[in-house]
Amino acid sequence: MSILDIRVLGDPVLRKDTVKVESVTDDIRALVRDMFETMYAAEGIGLAAPQVGRTERVTVMDVEGAKYALINPEVIAQQGISHGEEGCLSIPEVFGEVDRAVAVTVRALDENGHEIEIEGNELLARCLQHEIDHLHGKLFVDYLSVLKRRAALAKWEKFKADYPGYIRKVAFEKRGAHHSEGEL
Ligand code: K1U
Ligand code: ZN
């Protein structure tokens, strides 16, 4: 298993549509394992393949202790609107309020290639929508008003120099250990 580099805003891979997975192979399962490891190391609740420079339609999530590896996920039903703050592992230090459906039903394949349906509310629904957006080149800042988007991007301009080559190095952090991100 490996912790992968996370791509940050400015890397073109984050703006590309992903490629549908035709068969859930051992290579895809290895990608899922590495993505979980990377997500936990970065202390996120979700991660999508483009964030680690990959083009397969794959995402992983761990929301309130429930783990999901989703292949070719798509929203098949949604309800209501919820207003809430979002961040993104690919845009560190930048946050914004985004309206999302409060509840979604998502159809996907699991790691064994079996079709599954997940119903998510609140944070799980938000995370599902955030990750599925990543799989289609969309980022949460795209939903901000012109003024808030401008402010968010201006903030990012100050931080992006910390990520040469649009790469964020993530180190697994032992509890209580010094945070070594950016020092690898
Ligand atoms: O895809 C990503 O960039 C991961 C991102 C997903 C996300 C889901 C829902 C709301 C915002 C962002 C994160 O994991 S952000 C960091 C995080 O750990 C977190 C966000 C909201 C609530 C709790 C934790
Ligand atoms: Zn994100």
mmCIF file of N, CA, C and O and ligand atoms in Angstrom, residues 43-48 51 85-90 123 126-127 130-131 134, ligand 1:
data_model
loop_
_atom_site.group_PDB
_atom_site.id
_atom_site.type_symbol
_atom_site.label_atom_id
_atom_site.label_comp_id
_atom_site.label_asym_id
_atom_site.label_seq_id
_atom_site.Cartn_x
_atom_site.Cartn_y
_atom_site.Cartn_z
ATOM 1 N N GLU A 43 -6.283 13.156 6.351
ATOM 2 C CA GLU A 43 -7.375 13.466 7.281
ATOM 3 C C GLU A 43 -8.609 13.998 6.570
ATOM 4 O O GLU A 43 -9.257 14.940 7.025
ATOM 5 N N GLY A 44 -8.922 13.378 5.427
ATOM 6 C CA GLY A 44 -10.148 13.720 4.715
ATOM 7 C C GLY A 44 -11.222 12.686 4.973
ATOM 8 O O GLY A 44 -10.971 11.631 5.570
ATOM 9 N N ILE A 45 -12.424 12.992 4.492
ATOM 10 C CA ILE A 45 -13.530 12.028 4.601
ATOM 11 C C ILE A 45 -13.879 11.452 3.226
ATOM 12 O O ILE A 45 -14.755 10.602 3.112
ATOM 13 N N GLY A 46 -13.173 11.940 2.195
ATOM 14 C CA GLY A 46 -13.404 11.416 0.850
ATOM 15 C C GLY A 46 -12.191 11.699 -0.024
ATOM 16 O O GLY A 46 -11.335 12.516 0.330
ATOM 17 N N LEU A 47 -12.104 10.990 -1.127
ATOM 18 C CA LEU A 47 -11.019 11.225 -2.090
ATOM 19 C C LEU A 47 -11.461 10.628 -3.425
ATOM 20 O O LEU A 47 -12.029 9.527 -3.460
ATOM 21 N N ALA A 48 -11.201 11.357 -4.514
ATOM 22 C CA ALA A 48 -11.574 10.878 -5.849
ATOM 23 C C ALA A 48 -10.301 10.672 -6.675
ATOM 24 O O ALA A 48 -9.283 11.354 -6.466
ATOM 25 N N GLN A 51 -7.810 13.300 -7.885
ATOM 26 C CA GLN A 51 -7.016 13.972 -6.852
ATOM 27 C C GLN A 51 -5.669 13.285 -6.626
ATOM 28 O O GLN A 51 -4.776 13.869 -6.021
ATOM 29 N N GLU A 85 -20.714 24.237 4.795
ATOM 30 C CA GLU A 85 -19.330 24.579 4.448
ATOM 31 C C GLU A 85 -18.593 23.372 3.862
ATOM 32 O O GLU A 85 -18.792 22.249 4.323
ATOM 33 N N GLU A 86 -17.783 23.643 2.863
ATOM 34 C CA GLU A 86 -16.950 22.590 2.269
ATOM 35 C C GLU A 86 -15.505 23.050 2.183
ATOM 36 O O GLU A 86 -15.215 24.232 2.029
ATOM 37 N N GLY A 87 -14.640 22.060 2.245
ATOM 38 C CA GLY A 87 -13.228 22.256 1.914
ATOM 39 C C GLY A 87 -12.884 21.193 0.898
ATOM 40 O O GLY A 87 -13.753 20.438 0.459
ATOM 41 N N CYS A 88 -11.632 21.131 0.507
ATOM 42 C CA CYS A 88 -11.229 20.144 -0.492
ATOM 43 C C CYS A 88 -9.755 19.829 -0.265
ATOM 44 O O CYS A 88 -8.945 20.750 -0.100
ATOM 45 N N LEU A 89 -9.413 18.555 -0.272
ATOM 46 C CA LEU A 89 -8.009 18.175 -0.069
ATOM 47 C C LEU A 89 -7.132 18.715 -1.197
ATOM 48 O O LEU A 89 -5.918 18.816 -1.035
ATOM 49 N N SER A 90 -7.744 19.076 -2.326
ATOM 50 C CA SER A 90 -6.992 19.617 -3.466
ATOM 51 C C SER A 90 -6.951 21.142 -3.483
ATOM 52 O O SER A 90 -6.348 21.729 -4.397
ATOM 53 N N LEU A 123 -24.170 14.967 5.881
ATOM 54 C CA LEU A 123 -22.746 14.966 5.525
ATOM 55 C C LEU A 123 -22.420 13.892 4.485
ATOM 56 O O LEU A 123 -21.627 14.145 3.564
ATOM 57 N N ARG A 126 -23.519 15.164 1.170
ATOM 58 C CA ARG A 126 -22.611 16.233 0.711
ATOM 59 C C ARG A 126 -21.305 15.625 0.181
ATOM 60 O O ARG A 126 -20.801 16.021 -0.873
ATOM 61 N N CYS A 127 -20.785 14.658 0.927
ATOM 62 C CA CYS A 127 -19.526 14.039 0.512
ATOM 63 C C CYS A 127 -19.716 13.280 -0.815
ATOM 64 O O CYS A 127 -18.874 13.382 -1.718
ATOM 65 N N HIS A 130 -19.799 15.870 -3.553
ATOM 66 C CA HIS A 130 -18.475 16.481 -3.731
ATOM 67 C C HIS A 130 -17.567 15.531 -4.512
ATOM 68 O O HIS A 130 -16.868 15.942 -5.454
ATOM 69 N N GLU A 131 -17.586 14.244 -4.134
ATOM 70 C CA GLU A 131 -16.685 13.272 -4.792
ATOM 71 C C GLU A 131 -17.135 12.967 -6.222
ATOM 72 O O GLU A 131 -16.293 12.854 -7.129
ATOM 73 N N HIS A 134 -15.948 15.614 -8.433
ATOM 74 C CA HIS A 134 -14.524 15.454 -8.788
ATOM 75 C C HIS A 134 -14.371 14.533 -10.003
ATOM 76 O O HIS A 134 -13.488 14.739 -10.838
HETATM 77 O O1 K1U B 1 -12.648 15.274 -1.923
HETATM 78 C C1 K1U B 1 -12.065 15.931 -1.057
HETATM 79 O O2 K1U B 1 -11.402 16.908 -1.345
HETATM 80 C C2 K1U B 1 -12.215 15.505 0.372
HETATM 81 C C3 K1U B 1 -13.127 16.441 1.169
HETATM 82 C C4 K1U B 1 -14.552 16.020 0.954
HETATM 83 C C5 K1U B 1 -15.622 16.848 1.570
HETATM 84 C C6 K1U B 1 -16.803 16.267 1.845
HETATM 85 C C7 K1U B 1 -17.827 16.988 2.405
HETATM 86 C C8 K1U B 1 -17.668 18.296 2.709
HETATM 87 C C9 K1U B 1 -16.505 18.873 2.416
HETATM 88 C C10 K1U B 1 -15.472 18.163 1.841
HETATM 89 C C11 K1U B 1 -12.717 16.432 2.614
HETATM 90 O O3 K1U B 1 -12.521 15.420 3.204
HETATM 91 S S1 K1U B 1 -12.553 17.949 3.381
HETATM 92 C C12 K1U B 1 -11.936 17.672 5.024
HETATM 93 C C13 K1U B 1 -12.738 16.936 6.022
HETATM 94 O O4 K1U B 1 -12.156 16.039 6.562
HETATM 95 C C14 K1U B 1 -14.113 17.215 6.508
HETATM 96 C C15 K1U B 1 -15.050 17.983 5.836
HETATM 97 C C16 K1U B 1 -16.318 18.180 6.334
HETATM 98 C C17 K1U B 1 -16.681 17.643 7.529
HETATM 99 C C18 K1U B 1 -15.775 16.885 8.215
HETATM 100 C C19 K1U B 1 -14.489 16.679 7.709
#
